[in-house]
Coordinates of C-alpha atoms in Angstrom, one line a residue:
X3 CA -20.7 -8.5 0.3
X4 CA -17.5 -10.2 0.2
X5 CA -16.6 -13.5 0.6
X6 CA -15.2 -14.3 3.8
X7 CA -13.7 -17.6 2.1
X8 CA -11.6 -15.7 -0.3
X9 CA -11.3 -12.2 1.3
X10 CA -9.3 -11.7 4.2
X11 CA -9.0 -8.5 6.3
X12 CA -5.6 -6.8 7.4
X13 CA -4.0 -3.5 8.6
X14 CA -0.7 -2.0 8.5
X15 CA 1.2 -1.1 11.6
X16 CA 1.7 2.1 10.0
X17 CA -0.8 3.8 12.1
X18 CA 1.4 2.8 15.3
X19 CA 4.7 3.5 14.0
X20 CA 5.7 5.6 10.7
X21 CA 8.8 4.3 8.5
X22 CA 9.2 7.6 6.9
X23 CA 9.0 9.4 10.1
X24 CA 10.4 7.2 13.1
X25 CA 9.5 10.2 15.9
X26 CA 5.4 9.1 15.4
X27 CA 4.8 6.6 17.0
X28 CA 8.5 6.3 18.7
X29 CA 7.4 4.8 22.0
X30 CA 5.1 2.0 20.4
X31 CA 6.3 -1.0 20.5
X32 CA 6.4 -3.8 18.0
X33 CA 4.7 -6.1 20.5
X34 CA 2.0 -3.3 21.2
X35 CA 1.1 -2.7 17.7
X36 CA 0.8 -6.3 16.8
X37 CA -1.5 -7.2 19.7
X38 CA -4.0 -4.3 19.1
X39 CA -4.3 -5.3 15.2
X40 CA -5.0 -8.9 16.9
X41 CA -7.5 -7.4 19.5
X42 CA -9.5 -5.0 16.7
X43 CA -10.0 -8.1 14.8
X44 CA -7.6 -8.3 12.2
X45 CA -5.6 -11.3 10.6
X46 CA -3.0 -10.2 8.1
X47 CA -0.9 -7.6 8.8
X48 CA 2.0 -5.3 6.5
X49 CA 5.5 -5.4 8.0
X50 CA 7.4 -1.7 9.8
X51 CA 10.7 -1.2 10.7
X52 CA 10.3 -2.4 14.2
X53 CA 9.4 -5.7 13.4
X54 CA 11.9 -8.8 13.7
X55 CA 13.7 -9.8 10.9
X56 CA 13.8 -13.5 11.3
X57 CA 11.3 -15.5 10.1
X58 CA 11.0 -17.9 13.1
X59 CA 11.4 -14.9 15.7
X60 CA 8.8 -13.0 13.5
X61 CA 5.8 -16.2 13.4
X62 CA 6.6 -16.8 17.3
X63 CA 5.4 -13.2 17.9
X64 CA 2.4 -13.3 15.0
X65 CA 0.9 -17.1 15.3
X66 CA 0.2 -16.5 19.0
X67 CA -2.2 -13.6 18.0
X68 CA -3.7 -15.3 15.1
X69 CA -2.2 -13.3 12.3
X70 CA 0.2 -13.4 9.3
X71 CA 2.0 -11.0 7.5
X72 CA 0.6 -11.1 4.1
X73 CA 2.5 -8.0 2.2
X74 CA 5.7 -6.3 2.8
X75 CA 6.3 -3.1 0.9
X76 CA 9.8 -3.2 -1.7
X77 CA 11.1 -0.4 -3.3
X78 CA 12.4 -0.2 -7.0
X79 CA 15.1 1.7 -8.6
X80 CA 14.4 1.2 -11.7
X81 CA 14.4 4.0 -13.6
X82 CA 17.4 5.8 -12.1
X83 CA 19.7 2.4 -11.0
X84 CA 20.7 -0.8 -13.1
X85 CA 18.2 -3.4 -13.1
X86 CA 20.4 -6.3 -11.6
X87 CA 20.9 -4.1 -7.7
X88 CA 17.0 -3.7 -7.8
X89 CA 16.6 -7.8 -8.2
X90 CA 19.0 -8.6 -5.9
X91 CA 17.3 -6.7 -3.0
X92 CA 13.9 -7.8 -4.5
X93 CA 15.1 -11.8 -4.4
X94 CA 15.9 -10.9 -0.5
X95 CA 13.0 -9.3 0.2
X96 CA 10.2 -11.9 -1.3
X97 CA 12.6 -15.3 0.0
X98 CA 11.3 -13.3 3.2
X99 CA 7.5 -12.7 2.7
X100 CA 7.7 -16.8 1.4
X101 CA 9.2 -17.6 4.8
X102 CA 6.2 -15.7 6.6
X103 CA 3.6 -17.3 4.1
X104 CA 2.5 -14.0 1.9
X105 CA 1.1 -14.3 -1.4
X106 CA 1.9 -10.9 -2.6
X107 CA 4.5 -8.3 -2.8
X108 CA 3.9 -4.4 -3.2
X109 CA 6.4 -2.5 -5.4
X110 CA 6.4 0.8 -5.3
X111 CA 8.9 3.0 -7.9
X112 CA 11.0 5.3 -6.0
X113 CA 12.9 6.5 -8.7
X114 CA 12.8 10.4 -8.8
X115 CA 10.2 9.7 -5.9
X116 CA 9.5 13.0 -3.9
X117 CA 7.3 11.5 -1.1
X118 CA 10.0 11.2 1.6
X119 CA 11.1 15.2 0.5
X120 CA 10.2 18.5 1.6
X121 CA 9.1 19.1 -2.3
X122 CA 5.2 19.9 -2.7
X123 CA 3.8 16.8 -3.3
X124 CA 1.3 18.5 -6.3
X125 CA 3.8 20.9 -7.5
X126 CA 7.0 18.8 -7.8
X127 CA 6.0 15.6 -8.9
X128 CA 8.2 14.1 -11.6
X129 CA 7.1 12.7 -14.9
X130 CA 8.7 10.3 -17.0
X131 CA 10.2 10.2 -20.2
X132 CA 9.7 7.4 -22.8
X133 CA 13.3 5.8 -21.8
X134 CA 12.4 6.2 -18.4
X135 CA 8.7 4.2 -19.2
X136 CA 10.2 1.4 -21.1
X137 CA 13.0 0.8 -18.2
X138 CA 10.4 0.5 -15.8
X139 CA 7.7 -1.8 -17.5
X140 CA 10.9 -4.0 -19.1
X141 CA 12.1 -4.3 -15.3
X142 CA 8.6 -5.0 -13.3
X143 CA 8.4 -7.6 -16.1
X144 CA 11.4 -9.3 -15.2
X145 CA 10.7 -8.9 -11.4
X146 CA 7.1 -10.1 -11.9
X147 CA 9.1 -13.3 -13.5
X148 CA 11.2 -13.8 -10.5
X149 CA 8.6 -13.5 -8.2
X150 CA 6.4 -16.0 -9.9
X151 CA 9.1 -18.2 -10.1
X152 CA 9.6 -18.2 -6.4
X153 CA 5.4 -18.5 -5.8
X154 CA 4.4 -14.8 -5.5
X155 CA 2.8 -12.3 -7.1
X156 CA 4.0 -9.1 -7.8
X157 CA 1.6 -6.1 -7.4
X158 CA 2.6 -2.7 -8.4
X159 CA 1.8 0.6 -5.6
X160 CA 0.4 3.4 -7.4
X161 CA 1.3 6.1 -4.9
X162 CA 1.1 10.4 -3.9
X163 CA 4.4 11.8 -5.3
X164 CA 6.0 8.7 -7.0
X165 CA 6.3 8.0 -11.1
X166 CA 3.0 6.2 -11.2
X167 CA 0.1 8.2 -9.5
X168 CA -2.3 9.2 -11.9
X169 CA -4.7 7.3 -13.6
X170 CA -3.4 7.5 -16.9
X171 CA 0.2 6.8 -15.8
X172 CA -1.6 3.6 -14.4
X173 CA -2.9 2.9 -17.5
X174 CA 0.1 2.8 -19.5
X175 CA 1.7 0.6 -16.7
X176 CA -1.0 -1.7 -16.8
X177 CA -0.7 -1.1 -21.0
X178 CA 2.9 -2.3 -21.0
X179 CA 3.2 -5.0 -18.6
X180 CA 2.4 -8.5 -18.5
X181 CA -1.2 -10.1 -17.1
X182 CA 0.8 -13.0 -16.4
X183 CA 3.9 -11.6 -14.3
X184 CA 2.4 -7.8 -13.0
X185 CA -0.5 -7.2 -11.1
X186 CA -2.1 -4.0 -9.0
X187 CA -2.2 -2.7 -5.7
X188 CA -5.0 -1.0 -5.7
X189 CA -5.1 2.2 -3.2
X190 CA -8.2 3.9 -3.1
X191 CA -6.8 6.6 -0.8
X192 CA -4.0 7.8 -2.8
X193 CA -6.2 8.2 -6.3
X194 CA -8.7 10.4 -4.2
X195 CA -5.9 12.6 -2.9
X196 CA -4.7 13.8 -6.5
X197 CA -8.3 14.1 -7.6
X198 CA -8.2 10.9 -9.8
X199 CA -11.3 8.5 -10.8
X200 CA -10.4 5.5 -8.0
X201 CA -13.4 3.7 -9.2
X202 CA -12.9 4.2 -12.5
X203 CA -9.4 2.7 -12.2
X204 CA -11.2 -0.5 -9.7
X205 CA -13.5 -1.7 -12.9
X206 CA -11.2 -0.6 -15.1
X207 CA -8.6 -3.3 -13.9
X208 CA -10.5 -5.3 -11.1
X209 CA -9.7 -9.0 -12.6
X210 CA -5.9 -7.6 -12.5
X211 CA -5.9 -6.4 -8.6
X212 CA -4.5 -9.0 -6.1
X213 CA -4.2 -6.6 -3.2
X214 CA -6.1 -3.7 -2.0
X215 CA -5.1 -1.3 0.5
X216 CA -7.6 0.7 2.0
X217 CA -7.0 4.6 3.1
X218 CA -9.3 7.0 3.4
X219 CA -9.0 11.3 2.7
X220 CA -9.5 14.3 4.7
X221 CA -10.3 16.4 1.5
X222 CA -10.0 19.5 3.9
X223 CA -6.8 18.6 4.7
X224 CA -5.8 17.6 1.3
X225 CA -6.8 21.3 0.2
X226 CA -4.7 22.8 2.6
X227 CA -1.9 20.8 1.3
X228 CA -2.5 21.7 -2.3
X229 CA -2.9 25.3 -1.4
X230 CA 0.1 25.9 1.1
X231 CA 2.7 23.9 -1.4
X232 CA 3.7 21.2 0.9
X233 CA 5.0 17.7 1.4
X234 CA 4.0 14.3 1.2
X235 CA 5.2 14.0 4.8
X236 CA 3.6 17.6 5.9
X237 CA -0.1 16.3 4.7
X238 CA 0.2 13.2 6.8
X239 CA 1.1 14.9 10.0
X240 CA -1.8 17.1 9.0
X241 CA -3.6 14.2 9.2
X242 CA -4.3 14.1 5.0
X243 CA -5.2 10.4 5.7
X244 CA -7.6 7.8 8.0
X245 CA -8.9 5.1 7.9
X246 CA -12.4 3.6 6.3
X247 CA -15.4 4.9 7.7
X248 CA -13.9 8.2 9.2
X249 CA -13.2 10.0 5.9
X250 CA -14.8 11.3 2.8
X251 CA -14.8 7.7 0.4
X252 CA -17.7 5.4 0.2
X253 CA -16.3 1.7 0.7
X254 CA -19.5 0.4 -0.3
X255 CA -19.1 0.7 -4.1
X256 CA -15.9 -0.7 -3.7
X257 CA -16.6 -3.6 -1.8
X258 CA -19.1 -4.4 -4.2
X259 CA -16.8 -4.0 -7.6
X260 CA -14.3 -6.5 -6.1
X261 CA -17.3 -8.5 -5.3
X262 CA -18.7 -9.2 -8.7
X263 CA -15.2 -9.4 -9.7
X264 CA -14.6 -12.5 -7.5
X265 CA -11.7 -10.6 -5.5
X266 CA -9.4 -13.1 -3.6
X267 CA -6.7 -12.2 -1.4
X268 CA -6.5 -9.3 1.3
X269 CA -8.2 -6.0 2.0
X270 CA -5.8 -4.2 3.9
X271 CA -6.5 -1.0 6.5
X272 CA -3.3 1.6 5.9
X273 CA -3.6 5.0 6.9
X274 CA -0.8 6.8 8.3
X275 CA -1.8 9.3 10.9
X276 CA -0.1 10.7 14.0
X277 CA -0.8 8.2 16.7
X278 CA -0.6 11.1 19.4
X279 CA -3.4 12.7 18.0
X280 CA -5.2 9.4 16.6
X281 CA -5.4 6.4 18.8
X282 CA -4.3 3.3 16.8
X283 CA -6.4 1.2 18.4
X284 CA -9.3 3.0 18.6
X285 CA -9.2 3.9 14.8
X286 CA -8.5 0.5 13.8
X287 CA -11.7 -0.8 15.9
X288 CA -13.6 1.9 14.2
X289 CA -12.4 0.3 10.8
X290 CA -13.1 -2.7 11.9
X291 CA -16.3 -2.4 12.6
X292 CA -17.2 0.2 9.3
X293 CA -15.6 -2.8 7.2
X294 CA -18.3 -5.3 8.8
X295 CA -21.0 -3.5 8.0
X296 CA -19.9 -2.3 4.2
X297 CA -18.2 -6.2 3.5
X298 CA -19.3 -8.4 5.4
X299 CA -15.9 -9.6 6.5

């Protein structure tokens, strides 16, 4: 079990309202979202589109409900922009999260990223070259510094149809980057879906994860995607994706990894799904109460 001292539980308002497709989830509401994560039990949340901007506008709407945002996701260009238009969005972007009182930011590379394409997300995917490798490990060095410097960590997205999905492309990130400046986000959801080891990659780097979001798989789903050649953004209105408890991952093994580990920080629901066709709410209570019984949170 984990401890309810250092563990805390959030969700992402992705299930209401999707970034990468604004028409699911169009007539939520920001205020709707945010008081159904509050009501299904959850502290921390992620941060959407839909959500204010301002710091003070953003904790008026969030303290009353009892939660804080405690990860925002940031995209990086490093392997296809220069370095210094990456940092100066990043430096934007975490002076934010420190305003709302997060720990962590998520990264993810979108550099030759086919996620938000119509490319098949197992055909398509783009791997890099050595250049390529050394310009991103060099720059989520220098980002992990800046982040430090400003009081948060930096944890790195491994993620379906981006740079860094596979296992061994994870291990040559976490080969060639610093302890001390880059850690991991660890998704359990995303290393299922291309067929990778996702507990192999937990114990493998467990005292170097300070975030975990997790997703569950509809592997029949994921089959149909893999067999029909389609997107990123086809699977997930296929429903590729749910949330612990519903799909084909046992949490319990991971629970207990990040356990004996001593795992502080946030556990965070994220599973994008079509909210017309699956209630937010109702999935997030069934999370909820799945992540009770498996965690003990």
């Amino acid at each position: 079990m984990l401890d309810k001292n250092k563990v805390k539980l959030g969700i992402a308002p992705i299930g209401w309202t999707n970034d990468d497709m604004p028409d699911l989830g169009k007539e939520v509401t920001f205020e709707q979202c945010v008081s159904e994560m509050a009501l299904a039990g959850f502290t921390g949340c992620e941060v959407g589109n839909k959500y204010p901007k301002d710091p003070a506008e953003l904790h008026r709407y969030l303290d009353i409900r009892g939660m804080q945002v405690c990860n925002a996701w940031f995209s990086t260009f490093l392997t296809t922009k220069p370095y210094e238009e990456t940092e100066k969005g990043f430096i934007e972007h975490i002076t934010f999260l420190k305003a709302m009182g997060a720990k962590v930011v998520g990264v993810s590379e979108q550099g030759h990223s086919i996620q938000g394409t119509d490319l098949s997300v197992f055909d398509d995917k783009y791997v890099m070259n050595d250049d390529e490798w050394d310009a991103l490990c060099t720059g989520l060095n220098k980002l992990g510094k800046v982040a430090k410097d400003m009081g948060i960590a930096l944890t790195f997205h491994h993620h379906m149809g981006t740079v860094v999905q596979t296992e061994a492309e994870i291990d040559r990130l976490m080969e060639n980057t610093d302890p001390e400046l880059f850690s991991l986000l660890f998704d359990s959801g995303h290393l299922a879906y291309c067929d990778e080891d996702y507990m192999s990659v937990l114990k493998k780097y467990a005292k170097r994860i300070k975030h975990v979001h997790l997703k569950d798989i509809r592997p029949a789903v994921v089959a149909k995607v893999k067999e029909n050649h389609l997107s990123f953004l086809q699977g997930v209105r296929m429903g590729t994706f749910t949330v612990p408890g519903d799909g084909a991952i046992d949490f319990a093994p991971i629970f207990q990894v990040l356990a004996e580990n001593d795992y502080e920080g946030y556990v965070l629901v994220e599973a994008e799904q079509d909210p017309a066709i699956a209630n937010p709410f109702e999935y997030a209570v069934k999370a909820r109460k799945y992540i009770a019984e498996k965690a003990g949170l």
